[in-house]
Coordinates of C-alpha atoms in Angstrom, one line a residue:
X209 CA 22.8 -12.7 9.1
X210 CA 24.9 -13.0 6.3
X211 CA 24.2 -10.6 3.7
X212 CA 23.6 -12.3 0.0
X213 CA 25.4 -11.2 -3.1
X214 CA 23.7 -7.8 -4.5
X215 CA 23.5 -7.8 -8.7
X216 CA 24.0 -4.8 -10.4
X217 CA 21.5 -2.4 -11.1
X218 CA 20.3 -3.8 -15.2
X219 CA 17.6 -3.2 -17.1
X220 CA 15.2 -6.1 -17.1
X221 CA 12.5 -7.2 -19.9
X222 CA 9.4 -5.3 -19.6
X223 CA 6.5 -7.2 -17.0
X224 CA 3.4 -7.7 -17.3
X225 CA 0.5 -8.1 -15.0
X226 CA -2.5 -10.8 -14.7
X227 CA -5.3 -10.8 -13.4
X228 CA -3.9 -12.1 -10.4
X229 CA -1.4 -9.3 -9.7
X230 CA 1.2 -11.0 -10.2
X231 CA 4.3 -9.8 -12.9
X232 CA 5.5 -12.1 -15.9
X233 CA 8.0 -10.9 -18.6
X234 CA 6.9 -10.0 -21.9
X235 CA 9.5 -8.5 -24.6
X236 CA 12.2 -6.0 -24.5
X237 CA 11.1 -2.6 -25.3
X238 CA 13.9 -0.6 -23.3
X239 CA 14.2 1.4 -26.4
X240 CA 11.4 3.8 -25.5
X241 CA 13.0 5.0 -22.8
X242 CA 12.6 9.1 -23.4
X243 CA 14.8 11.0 -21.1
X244 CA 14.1 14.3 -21.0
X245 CA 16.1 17.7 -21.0
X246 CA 13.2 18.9 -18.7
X247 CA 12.7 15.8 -16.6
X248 CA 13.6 17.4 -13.0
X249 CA 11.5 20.1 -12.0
X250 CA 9.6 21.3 -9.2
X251 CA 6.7 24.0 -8.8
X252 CA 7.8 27.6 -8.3
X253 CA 6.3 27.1 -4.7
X254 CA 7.4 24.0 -3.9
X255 CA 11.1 25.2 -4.9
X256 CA 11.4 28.3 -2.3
X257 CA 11.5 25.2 0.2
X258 CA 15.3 24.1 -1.5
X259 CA 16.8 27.2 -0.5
X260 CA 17.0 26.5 2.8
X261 CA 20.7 26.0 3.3
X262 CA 21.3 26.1 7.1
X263 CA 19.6 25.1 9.7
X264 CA 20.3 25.4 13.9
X265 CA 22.3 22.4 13.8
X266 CA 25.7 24.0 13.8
X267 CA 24.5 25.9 10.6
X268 CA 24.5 22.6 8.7
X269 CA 21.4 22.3 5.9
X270 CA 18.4 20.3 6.5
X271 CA 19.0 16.5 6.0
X272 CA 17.4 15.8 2.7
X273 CA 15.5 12.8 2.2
X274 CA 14.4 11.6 -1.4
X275 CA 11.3 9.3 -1.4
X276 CA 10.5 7.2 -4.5
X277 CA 6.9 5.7 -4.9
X278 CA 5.5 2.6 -7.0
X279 CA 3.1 3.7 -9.2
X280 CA 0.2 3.2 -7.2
X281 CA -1.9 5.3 -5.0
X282 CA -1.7 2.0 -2.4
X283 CA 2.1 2.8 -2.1
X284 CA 2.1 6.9 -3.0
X285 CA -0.3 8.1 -0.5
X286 CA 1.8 6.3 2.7
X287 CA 4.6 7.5 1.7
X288 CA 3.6 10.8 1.1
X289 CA 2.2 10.6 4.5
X290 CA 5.4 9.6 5.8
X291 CA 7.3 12.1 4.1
X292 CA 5.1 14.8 5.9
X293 CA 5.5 13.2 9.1
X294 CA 9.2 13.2 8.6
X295 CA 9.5 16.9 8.0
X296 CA 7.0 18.3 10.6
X297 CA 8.9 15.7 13.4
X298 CA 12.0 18.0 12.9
X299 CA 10.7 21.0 11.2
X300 CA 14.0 22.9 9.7
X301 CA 15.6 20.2 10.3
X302 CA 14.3 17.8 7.5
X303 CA 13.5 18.3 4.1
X304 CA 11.6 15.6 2.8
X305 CA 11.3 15.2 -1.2
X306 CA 8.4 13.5 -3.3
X307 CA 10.4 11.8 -6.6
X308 CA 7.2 11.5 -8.7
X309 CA 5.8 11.8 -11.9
X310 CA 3.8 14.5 -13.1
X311 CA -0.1 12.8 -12.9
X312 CA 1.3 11.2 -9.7
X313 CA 2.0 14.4 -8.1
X314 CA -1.3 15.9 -8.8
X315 CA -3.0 13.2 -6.5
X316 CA -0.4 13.9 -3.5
X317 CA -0.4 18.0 -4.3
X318 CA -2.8 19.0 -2.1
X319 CA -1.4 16.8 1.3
X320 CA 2.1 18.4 0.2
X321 CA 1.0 21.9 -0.1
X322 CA -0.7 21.7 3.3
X323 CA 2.5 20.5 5.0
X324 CA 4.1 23.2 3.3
X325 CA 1.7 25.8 4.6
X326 CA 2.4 24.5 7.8
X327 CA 6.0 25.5 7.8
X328 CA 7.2 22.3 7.1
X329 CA 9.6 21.6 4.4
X330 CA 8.2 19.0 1.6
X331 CA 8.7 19.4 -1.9
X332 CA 7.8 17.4 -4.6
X333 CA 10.4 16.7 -7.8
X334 CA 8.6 15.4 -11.0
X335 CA 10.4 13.0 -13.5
X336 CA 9.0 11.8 -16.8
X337 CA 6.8 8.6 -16.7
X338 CA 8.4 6.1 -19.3
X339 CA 6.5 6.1 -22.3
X340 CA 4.8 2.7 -22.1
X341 CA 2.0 3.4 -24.6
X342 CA -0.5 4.8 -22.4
X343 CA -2.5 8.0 -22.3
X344 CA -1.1 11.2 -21.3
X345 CA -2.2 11.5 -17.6
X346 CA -2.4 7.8 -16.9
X347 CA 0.4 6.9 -14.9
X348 CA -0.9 4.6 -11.6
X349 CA -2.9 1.1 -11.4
X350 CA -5.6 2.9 -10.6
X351 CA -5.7 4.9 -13.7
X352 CA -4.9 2.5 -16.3
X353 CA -7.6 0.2 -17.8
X354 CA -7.1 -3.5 -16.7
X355 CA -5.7 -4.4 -19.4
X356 CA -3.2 -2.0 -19.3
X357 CA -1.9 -2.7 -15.8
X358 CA 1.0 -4.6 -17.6
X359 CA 1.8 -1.2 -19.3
X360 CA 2.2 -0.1 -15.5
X361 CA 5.0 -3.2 -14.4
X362 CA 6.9 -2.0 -17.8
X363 CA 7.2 1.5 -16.9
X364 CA 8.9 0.5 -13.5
X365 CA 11.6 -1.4 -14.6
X366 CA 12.1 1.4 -17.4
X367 CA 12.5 3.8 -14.3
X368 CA 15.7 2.3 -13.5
X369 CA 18.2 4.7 -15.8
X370 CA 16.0 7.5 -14.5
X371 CA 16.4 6.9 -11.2
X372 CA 20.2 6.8 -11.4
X373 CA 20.5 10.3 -13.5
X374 CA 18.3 12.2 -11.1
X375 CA 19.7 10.8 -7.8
X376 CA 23.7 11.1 -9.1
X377 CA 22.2 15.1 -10.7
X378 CA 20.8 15.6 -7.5
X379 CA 22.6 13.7 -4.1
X380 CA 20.1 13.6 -1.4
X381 CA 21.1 12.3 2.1
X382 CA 19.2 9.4 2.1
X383 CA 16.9 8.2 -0.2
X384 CA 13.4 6.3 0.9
X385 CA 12.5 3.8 -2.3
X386 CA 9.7 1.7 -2.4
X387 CA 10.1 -2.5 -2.9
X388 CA 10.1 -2.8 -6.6
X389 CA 12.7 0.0 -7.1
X390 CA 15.4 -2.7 -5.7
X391 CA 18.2 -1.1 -8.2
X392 CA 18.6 2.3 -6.0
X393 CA 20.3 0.2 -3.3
X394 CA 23.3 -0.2 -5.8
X395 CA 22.6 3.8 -6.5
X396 CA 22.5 4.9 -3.2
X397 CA 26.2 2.4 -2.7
X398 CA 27.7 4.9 -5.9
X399 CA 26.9 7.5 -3.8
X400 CA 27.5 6.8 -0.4
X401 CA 24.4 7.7 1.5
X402 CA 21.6 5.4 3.0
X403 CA 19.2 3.6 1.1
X404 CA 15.8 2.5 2.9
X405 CA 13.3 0.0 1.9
X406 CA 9.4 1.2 2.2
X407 CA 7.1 -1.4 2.8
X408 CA 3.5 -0.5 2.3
X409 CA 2.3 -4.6 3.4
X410 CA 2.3 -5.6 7.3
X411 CA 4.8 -7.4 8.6
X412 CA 3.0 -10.4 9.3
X413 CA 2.3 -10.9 5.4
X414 CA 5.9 -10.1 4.6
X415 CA 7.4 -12.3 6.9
X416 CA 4.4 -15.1 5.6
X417 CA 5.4 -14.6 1.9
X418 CA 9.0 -15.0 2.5
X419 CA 8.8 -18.1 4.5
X420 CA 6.6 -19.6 1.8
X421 CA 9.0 -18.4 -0.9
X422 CA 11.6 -20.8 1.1
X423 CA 9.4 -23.5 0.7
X424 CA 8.3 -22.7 -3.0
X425 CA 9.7 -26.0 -4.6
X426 CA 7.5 -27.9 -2.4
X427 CA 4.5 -26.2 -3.3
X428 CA 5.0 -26.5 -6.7
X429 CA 5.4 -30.0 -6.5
X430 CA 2.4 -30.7 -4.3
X431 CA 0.2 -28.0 -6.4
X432 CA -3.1 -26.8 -6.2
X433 CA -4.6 -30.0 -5.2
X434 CA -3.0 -29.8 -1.6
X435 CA -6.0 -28.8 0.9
X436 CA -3.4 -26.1 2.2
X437 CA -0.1 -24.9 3.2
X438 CA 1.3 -24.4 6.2
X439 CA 3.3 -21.4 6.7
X440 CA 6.7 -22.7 8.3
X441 CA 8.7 -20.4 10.5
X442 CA 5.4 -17.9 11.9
X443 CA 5.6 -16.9 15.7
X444 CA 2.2 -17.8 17.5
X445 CA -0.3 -19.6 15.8
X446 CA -0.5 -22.3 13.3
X447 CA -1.5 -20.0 9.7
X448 CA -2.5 -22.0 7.0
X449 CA -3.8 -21.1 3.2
X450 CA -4.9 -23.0 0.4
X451 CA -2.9 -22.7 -2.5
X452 CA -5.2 -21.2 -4.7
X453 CA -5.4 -18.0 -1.9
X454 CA -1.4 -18.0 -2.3
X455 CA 0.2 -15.3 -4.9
X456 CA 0.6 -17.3 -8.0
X457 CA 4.6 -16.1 -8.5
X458 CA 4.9 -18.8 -5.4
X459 CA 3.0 -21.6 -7.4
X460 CA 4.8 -20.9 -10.9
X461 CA 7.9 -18.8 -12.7
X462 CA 7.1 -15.4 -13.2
X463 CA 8.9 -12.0 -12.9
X464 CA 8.7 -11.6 -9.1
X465 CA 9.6 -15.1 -8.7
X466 CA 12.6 -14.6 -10.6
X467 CA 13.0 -10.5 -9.1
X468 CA 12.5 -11.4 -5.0
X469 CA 16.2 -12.5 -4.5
X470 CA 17.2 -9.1 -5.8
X471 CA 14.8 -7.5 -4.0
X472 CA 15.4 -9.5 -0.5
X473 CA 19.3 -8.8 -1.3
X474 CA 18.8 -4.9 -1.7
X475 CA 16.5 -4.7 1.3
X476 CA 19.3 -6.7 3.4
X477 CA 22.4 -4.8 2.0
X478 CA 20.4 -1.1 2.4
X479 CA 20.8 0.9 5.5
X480 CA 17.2 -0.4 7.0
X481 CA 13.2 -1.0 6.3
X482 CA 10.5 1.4 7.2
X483 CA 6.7 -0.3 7.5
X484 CA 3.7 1.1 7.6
X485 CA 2.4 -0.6 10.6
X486 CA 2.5 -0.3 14.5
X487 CA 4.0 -2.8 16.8
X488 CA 0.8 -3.5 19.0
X489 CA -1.2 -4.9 15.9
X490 CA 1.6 -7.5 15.0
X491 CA 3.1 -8.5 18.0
X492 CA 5.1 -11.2 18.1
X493 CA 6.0 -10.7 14.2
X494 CA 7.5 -7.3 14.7
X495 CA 10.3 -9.1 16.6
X496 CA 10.9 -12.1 14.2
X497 CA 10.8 -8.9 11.9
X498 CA 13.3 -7.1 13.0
X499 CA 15.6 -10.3 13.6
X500 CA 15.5 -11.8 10.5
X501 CA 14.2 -9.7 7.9
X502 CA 16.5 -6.1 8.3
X503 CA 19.5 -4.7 9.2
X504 CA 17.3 -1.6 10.9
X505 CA 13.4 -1.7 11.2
X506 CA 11.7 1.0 11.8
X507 CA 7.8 0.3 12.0
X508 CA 6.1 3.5 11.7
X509 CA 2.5 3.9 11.3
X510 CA -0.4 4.0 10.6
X511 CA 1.1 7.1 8.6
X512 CA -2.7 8.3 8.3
X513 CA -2.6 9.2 11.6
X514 CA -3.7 11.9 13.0
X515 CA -6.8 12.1 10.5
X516 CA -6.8 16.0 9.3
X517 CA -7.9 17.6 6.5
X518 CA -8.1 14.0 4.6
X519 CA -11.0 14.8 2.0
X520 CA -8.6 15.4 -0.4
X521 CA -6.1 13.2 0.7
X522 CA -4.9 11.2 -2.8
X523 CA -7.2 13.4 -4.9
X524 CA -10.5 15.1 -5.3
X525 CA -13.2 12.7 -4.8
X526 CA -16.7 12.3 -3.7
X527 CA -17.6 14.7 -1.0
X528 CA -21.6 14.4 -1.1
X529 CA -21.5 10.7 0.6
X530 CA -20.2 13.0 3.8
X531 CA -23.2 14.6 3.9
X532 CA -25.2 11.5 3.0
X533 CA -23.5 9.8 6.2
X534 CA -24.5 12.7 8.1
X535 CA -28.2 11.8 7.7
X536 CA -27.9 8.4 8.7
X537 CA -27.6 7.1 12.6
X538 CA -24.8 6.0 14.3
X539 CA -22.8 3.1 13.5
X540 CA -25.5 2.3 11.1
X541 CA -23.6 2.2 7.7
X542 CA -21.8 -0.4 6.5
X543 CA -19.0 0.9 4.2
X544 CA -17.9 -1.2 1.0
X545 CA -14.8 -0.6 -1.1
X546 CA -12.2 -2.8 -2.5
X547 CA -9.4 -0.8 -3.7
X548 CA -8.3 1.2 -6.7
X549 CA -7.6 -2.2 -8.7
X550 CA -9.8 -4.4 -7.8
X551 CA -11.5 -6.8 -10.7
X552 CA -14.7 -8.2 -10.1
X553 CA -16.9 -9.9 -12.6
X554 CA -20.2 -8.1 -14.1
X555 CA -21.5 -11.1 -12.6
X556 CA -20.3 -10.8 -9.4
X557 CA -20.9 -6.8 -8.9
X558 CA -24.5 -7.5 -9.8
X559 CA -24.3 -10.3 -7.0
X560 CA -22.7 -7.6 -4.3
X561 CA -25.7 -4.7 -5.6
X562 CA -29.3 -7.8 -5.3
X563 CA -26.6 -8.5 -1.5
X564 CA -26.4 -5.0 -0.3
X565 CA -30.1 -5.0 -1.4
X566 CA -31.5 -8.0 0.6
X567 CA -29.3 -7.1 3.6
X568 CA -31.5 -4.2 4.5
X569 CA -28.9 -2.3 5.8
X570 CA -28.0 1.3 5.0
X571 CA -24.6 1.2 2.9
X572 CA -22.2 3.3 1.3
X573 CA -20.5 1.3 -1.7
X574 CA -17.2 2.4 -3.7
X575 CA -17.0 1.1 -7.5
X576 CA -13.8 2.0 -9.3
X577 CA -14.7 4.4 -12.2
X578 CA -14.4 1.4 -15.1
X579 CA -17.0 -0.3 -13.0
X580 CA -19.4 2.5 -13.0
X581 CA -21.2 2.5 -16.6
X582 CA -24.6 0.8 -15.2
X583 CA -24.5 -1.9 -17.6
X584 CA -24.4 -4.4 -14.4
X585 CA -26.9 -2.4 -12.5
X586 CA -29.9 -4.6 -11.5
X587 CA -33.1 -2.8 -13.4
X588 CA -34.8 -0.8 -10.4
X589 CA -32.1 -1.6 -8.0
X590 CA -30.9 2.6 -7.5
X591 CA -34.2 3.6 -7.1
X592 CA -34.9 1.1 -4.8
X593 CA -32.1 1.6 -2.6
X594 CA -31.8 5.6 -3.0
X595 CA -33.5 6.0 0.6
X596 CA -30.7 3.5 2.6
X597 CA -27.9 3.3 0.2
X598 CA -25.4 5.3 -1.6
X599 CA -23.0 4.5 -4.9
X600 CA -19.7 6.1 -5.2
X601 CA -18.5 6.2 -8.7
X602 CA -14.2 6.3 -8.8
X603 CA -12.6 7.9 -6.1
X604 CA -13.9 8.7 -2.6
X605 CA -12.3 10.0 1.0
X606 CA -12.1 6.7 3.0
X607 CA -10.1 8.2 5.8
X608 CA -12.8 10.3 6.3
X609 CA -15.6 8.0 5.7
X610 CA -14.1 5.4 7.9
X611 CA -14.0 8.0 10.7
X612 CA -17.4 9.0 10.3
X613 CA -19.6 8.1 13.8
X614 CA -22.5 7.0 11.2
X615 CA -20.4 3.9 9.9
X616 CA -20.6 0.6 11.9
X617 CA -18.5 -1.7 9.7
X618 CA -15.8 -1.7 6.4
X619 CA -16.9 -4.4 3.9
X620 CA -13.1 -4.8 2.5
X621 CA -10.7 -6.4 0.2
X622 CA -8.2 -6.9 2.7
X623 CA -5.5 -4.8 1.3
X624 CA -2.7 -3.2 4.3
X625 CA -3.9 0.2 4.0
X626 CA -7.6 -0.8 4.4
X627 CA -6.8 -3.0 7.0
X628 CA -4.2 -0.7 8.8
X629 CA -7.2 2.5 8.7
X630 CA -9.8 0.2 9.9
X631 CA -7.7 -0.8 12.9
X632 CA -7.4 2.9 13.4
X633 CA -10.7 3.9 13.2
X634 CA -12.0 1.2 15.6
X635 CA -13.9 -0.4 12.9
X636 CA -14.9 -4.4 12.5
X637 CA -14.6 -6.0 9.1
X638 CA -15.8 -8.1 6.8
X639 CA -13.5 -9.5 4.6
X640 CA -13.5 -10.5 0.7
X641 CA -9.6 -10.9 -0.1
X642 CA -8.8 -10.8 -3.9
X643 CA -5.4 -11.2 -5.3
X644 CA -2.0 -11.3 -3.5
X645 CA -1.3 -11.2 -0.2
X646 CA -5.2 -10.2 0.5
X647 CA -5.3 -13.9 1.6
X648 CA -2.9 -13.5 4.3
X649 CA -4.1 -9.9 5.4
X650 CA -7.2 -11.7 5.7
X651 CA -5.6 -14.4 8.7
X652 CA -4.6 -11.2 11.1
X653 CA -7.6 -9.6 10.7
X654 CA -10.0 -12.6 11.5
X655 CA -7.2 -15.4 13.4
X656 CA -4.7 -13.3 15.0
X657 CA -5.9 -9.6 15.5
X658 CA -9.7 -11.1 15.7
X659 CA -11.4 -7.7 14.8
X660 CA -13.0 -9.0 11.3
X661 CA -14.8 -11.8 10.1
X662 CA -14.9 -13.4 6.8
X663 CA -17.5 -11.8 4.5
X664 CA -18.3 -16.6 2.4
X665 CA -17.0 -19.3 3.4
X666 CA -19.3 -21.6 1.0
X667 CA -17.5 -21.7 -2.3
X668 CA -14.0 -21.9 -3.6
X669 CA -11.9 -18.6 -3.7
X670 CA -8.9 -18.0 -5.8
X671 CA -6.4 -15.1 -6.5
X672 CA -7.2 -15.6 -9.8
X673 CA -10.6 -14.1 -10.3
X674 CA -12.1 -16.0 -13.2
X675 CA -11.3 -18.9 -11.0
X676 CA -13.1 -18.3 -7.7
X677 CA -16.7 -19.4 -7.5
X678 CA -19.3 -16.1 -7.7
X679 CA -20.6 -14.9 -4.0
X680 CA -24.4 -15.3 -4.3
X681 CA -26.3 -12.3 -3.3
X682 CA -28.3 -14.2 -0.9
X683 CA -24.9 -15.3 1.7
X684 CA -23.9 -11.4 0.9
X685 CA -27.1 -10.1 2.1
X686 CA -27.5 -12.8 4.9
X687 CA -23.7 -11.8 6.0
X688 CA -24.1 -8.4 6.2
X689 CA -27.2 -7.4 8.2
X690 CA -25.4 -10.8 10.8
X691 CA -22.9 -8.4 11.0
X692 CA -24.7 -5.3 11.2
X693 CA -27.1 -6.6 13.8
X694 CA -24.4 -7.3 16.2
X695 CA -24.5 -10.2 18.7
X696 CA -21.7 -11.3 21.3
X697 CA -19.8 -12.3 18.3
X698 CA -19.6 -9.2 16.9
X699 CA -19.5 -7.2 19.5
X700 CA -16.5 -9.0 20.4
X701 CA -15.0 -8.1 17.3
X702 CA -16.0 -4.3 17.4
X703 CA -14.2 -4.2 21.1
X704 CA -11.0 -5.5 19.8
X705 CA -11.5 -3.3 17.0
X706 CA -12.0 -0.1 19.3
X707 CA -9.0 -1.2 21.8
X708 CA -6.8 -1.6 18.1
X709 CA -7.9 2.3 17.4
X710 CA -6.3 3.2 21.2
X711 CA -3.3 1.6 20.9
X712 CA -2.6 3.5 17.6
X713 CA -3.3 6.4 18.3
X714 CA -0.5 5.9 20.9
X715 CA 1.7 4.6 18.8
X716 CA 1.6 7.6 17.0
X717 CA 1.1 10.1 20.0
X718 CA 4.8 11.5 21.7
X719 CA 6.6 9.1 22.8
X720 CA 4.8 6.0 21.5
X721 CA 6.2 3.1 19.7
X722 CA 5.9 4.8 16.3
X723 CA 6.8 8.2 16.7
X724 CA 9.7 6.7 19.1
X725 CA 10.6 4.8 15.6
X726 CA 10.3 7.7 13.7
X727 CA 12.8 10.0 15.4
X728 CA 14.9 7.0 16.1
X729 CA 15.1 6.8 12.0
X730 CA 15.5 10.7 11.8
X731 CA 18.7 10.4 14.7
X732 CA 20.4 7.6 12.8
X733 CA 20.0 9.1 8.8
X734 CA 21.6 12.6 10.8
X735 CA 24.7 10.1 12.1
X736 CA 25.1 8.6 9.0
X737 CA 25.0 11.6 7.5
X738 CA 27.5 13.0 10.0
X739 CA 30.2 10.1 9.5
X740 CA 30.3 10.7 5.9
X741 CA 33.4 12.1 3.8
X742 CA 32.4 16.0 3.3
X743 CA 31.5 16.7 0.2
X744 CA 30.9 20.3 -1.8
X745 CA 27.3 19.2 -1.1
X746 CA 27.8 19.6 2.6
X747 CA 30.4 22.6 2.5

């Protein structure tokens, strides 16, 4: 495949984000970029790892792999994992560095100090947020207010003369950056080592979106009115959305409609993609991946896996619901959460609480910390659930909680790390997609993988929130304890599910498809490294 012309690395109007998720351009404001004299540190721990200079390899250093992280803990915790995976698959061998900022590193310090411990070399290297007019501390989607999240997009594409000065100050080996950060391709070119794209969707909604973004002129014209769209170009079955399910930058102008040729030109002209995903949940797409979409692909995942010592993974959070699961019978609990970002309606949360309610079902339900001030709470409704359910305020240890024998099914939003972990735990789903490529997400889970169904079908859904009809509490109810109480249907869906959980736990075992992928990246970075002009870095 030819390879498209690459622009050079600029500094782009600040975006903004909607409701939706999706970015649009709002002023300049590149003149509150603050770089600092301090901006490149790393803890006094963390920096005995950098003086390892040799290694057995002919007495040549560890290869030294920078990863970069969007600014949200969807994209930072898989790539952290990966990171950690890297170094402990050639311990002494590779030294895998977390470029973060400072509130971003808190959240992955405790998974890095535990590789660390374990004689692996990860470090982390901190670099100043850009000062975007948000509070000290707040530096993810998570953290920041919704309407802040635009805040967020700004400080990304103010990362770009960051980026630069630390990679040319530094010169790792290869540098891991994740999909927005499409500018370190060119930095990586200046110089000359490999630059990787991370991917933290599946394959089969990448390869989705970019063969709808082909066909974006027709579904502008035909708009919202068409029933749906079919997506050209899929291997297997015939997938096909509505257009109010489809990311809105393919139904109008907006930053990322205007950004994805950059971002599909660095991806192509880079050394390779890694994805977070394993080959036997997205076969055939893995192959139409790897022919079409990269020059390398290296699928990976699930990252998460093996699950050790995850309670803390991405930050202290609620421990008690452990021990509340603990109390409860097996496969009894249905587990809700929808992300770190999700945006549901006062309206609609009360809907989910009266659902939860009338399902009768024991449940364990995760409301982002902005949600949590009661002022949506049904009057009585937590004292009449407090024998059967429990209510998570901000952050809790899914990794843990979906491994827990005590839950029977993950209530979810549909986003590729909650989908990915169910898969891996052997779990069945319910789905209630929200923004993005939820939508699609949603089509492996219940069309193609078949180990979810959907949570409403009776109403209209949209990516745009405001837009999509309110879930009554009585189809919510009514859905859940159907699923809960199991049937040929479902217990269908919760074989497939527990035959998904085998095969990745063999991807990721020696010599499976992902850990083959794995050292197969490690092998080719060491090449690369190997054919390069020596530099004073390398003497």
């Amino acid at each position: 495949m030819p390879r498209p012309h690459l622009h050079a690395a600029r500094v782009h109007a600040p975006a903004m984000i909607t409701n939706s998720g999706d970015i649009h351009g709002s002023g300049n404001g590149r003149e509150i970029v603050k770089l600092s004299a301090v901006a490149y540190s790393t803890s006094p721990s963390m920096e005995a790892a950098a003086g390892m200079n040799a290694s057995s390899d002919g007495g040549r250093r560890p290869l030294r792999v920078f990863f970069l992280p969007f600014f949200a803990r969807g994209h930072l915790l898989p790539l952290t994992d990966l990171a950690c995976r890297m170094a402990a698959a050639r311990p002494a061998k590779v030294e895998a560095t977390m470029v973060v900022t400072p509130a971003n590193g808190t959240l992955i310090a405790t998974t890095v100090t535990r590789a660390m411990d374990e004689g692996h070399s990860v470090r982390l290297l901190r670099y100043p947020f850009p000062d975007v007019g948000l509070e000290s501390g707040v530096e993810c989607l998570g953290a920041a207010a919704q309407h802040d999240a635009w805040r967020v997009y700004r400080a990304v594409d103010l990362s770009q003369p960051i980026h630069k000065k630390l990679l040319l100050e530094h010169r790792p080996d290869a540098v891991v950056a994740d999909v927005p950060f499409w500018w370190v391709t060119d930095i990586a070119a200046e110089i000359g080592v490999p630059r990787l794209t991370f991917h933290p969707v599946g394959i089969f909604a990448q390869l989705a979106l970019n063969n709808l973004y082909a066909i974006r002129s027709d579904i502008i014209r035909d708009g919202v009115a068409a029933p749906s769209v079919v997506v050209p170009g899929m291997p297997g079955k015939e997938i096909a959305i509505p257009p109010s399910e489809l990311p809105e930058f393919l139904l109008q102008d907006a930053v990322l409609s205007m950004e994805w040729d950059n971002i599909k030109a660095a991806q192509l002209a880079g050394f390779g993609v890694i994805v977070n995903t394993f080959a036997d949940l997205e076969k055939p797409y893995c192959d139409e991946y790897r022919r079409v979409d990269a020059r390398r692909a290296y699928f990976v995942g699930p990252v998460s896996l093996p699950i050790d010592s995850a309670v803390h993974r991405g930050g202290d959070g609620n421990v008690d619901c452990l021990e509340w699961l603990s109390t409860k019978p097996s496969r009894s609990v249905v587990y809700a959460c929808f992300g770190s970002w999700a945006c549901f309606s006062a309206r609609q949360i009360r809907e989910l609480a009266l659902g939860l309610e009338a399902s009768n079902k024991p449940f364990l339900w995760v409301v982002r910390s902005e949600d949590s001030d009661g002022l949506w709470v049904p009057e009585g409704w937590e004292q009449r659930v407090a024998d059967r359910g429990m209510l998570v305020r901000g952050w809790a240890p899914q990794l843990a909680v979906l491994a827990h024998p005590s839950v029977g099914a993950f209530l979810t939003h549909c986003g590729w790390n909650s989908v990915l972990e169910a898969a891996s735990a052997g779990l069945p789903v319910l789905t209630w997609p929200l923004v993005f490529e939820q939508f699609i997400n949603e089509r492996l889970v219940t069309e193609v993988a078949a180990f979810g169904s959907r949570l409403w079908d009776g109403g209209k859904r949209n990516v745009r929130v405001d837009d999509a009809d309110t879930v009554p509490a009585e189809a919510i109810g009514q859905a859940v304890a159907g699923f809960m109480d199991g049937g040929e249907r479902w217990d269908k869906m919760r074989s497939r599910a527990k035959e998904l959980a085998g095969k990745a736990r063999a991807a990721v075992s020696e010599n499976g498809s992902s850990w083959r992928d794995l050292h197969r990246l490690i092998d080719d970075l060491t090449e690369a490294r190997a054919s390069r002009v020596p530099s004073y870095e390398d003497s």
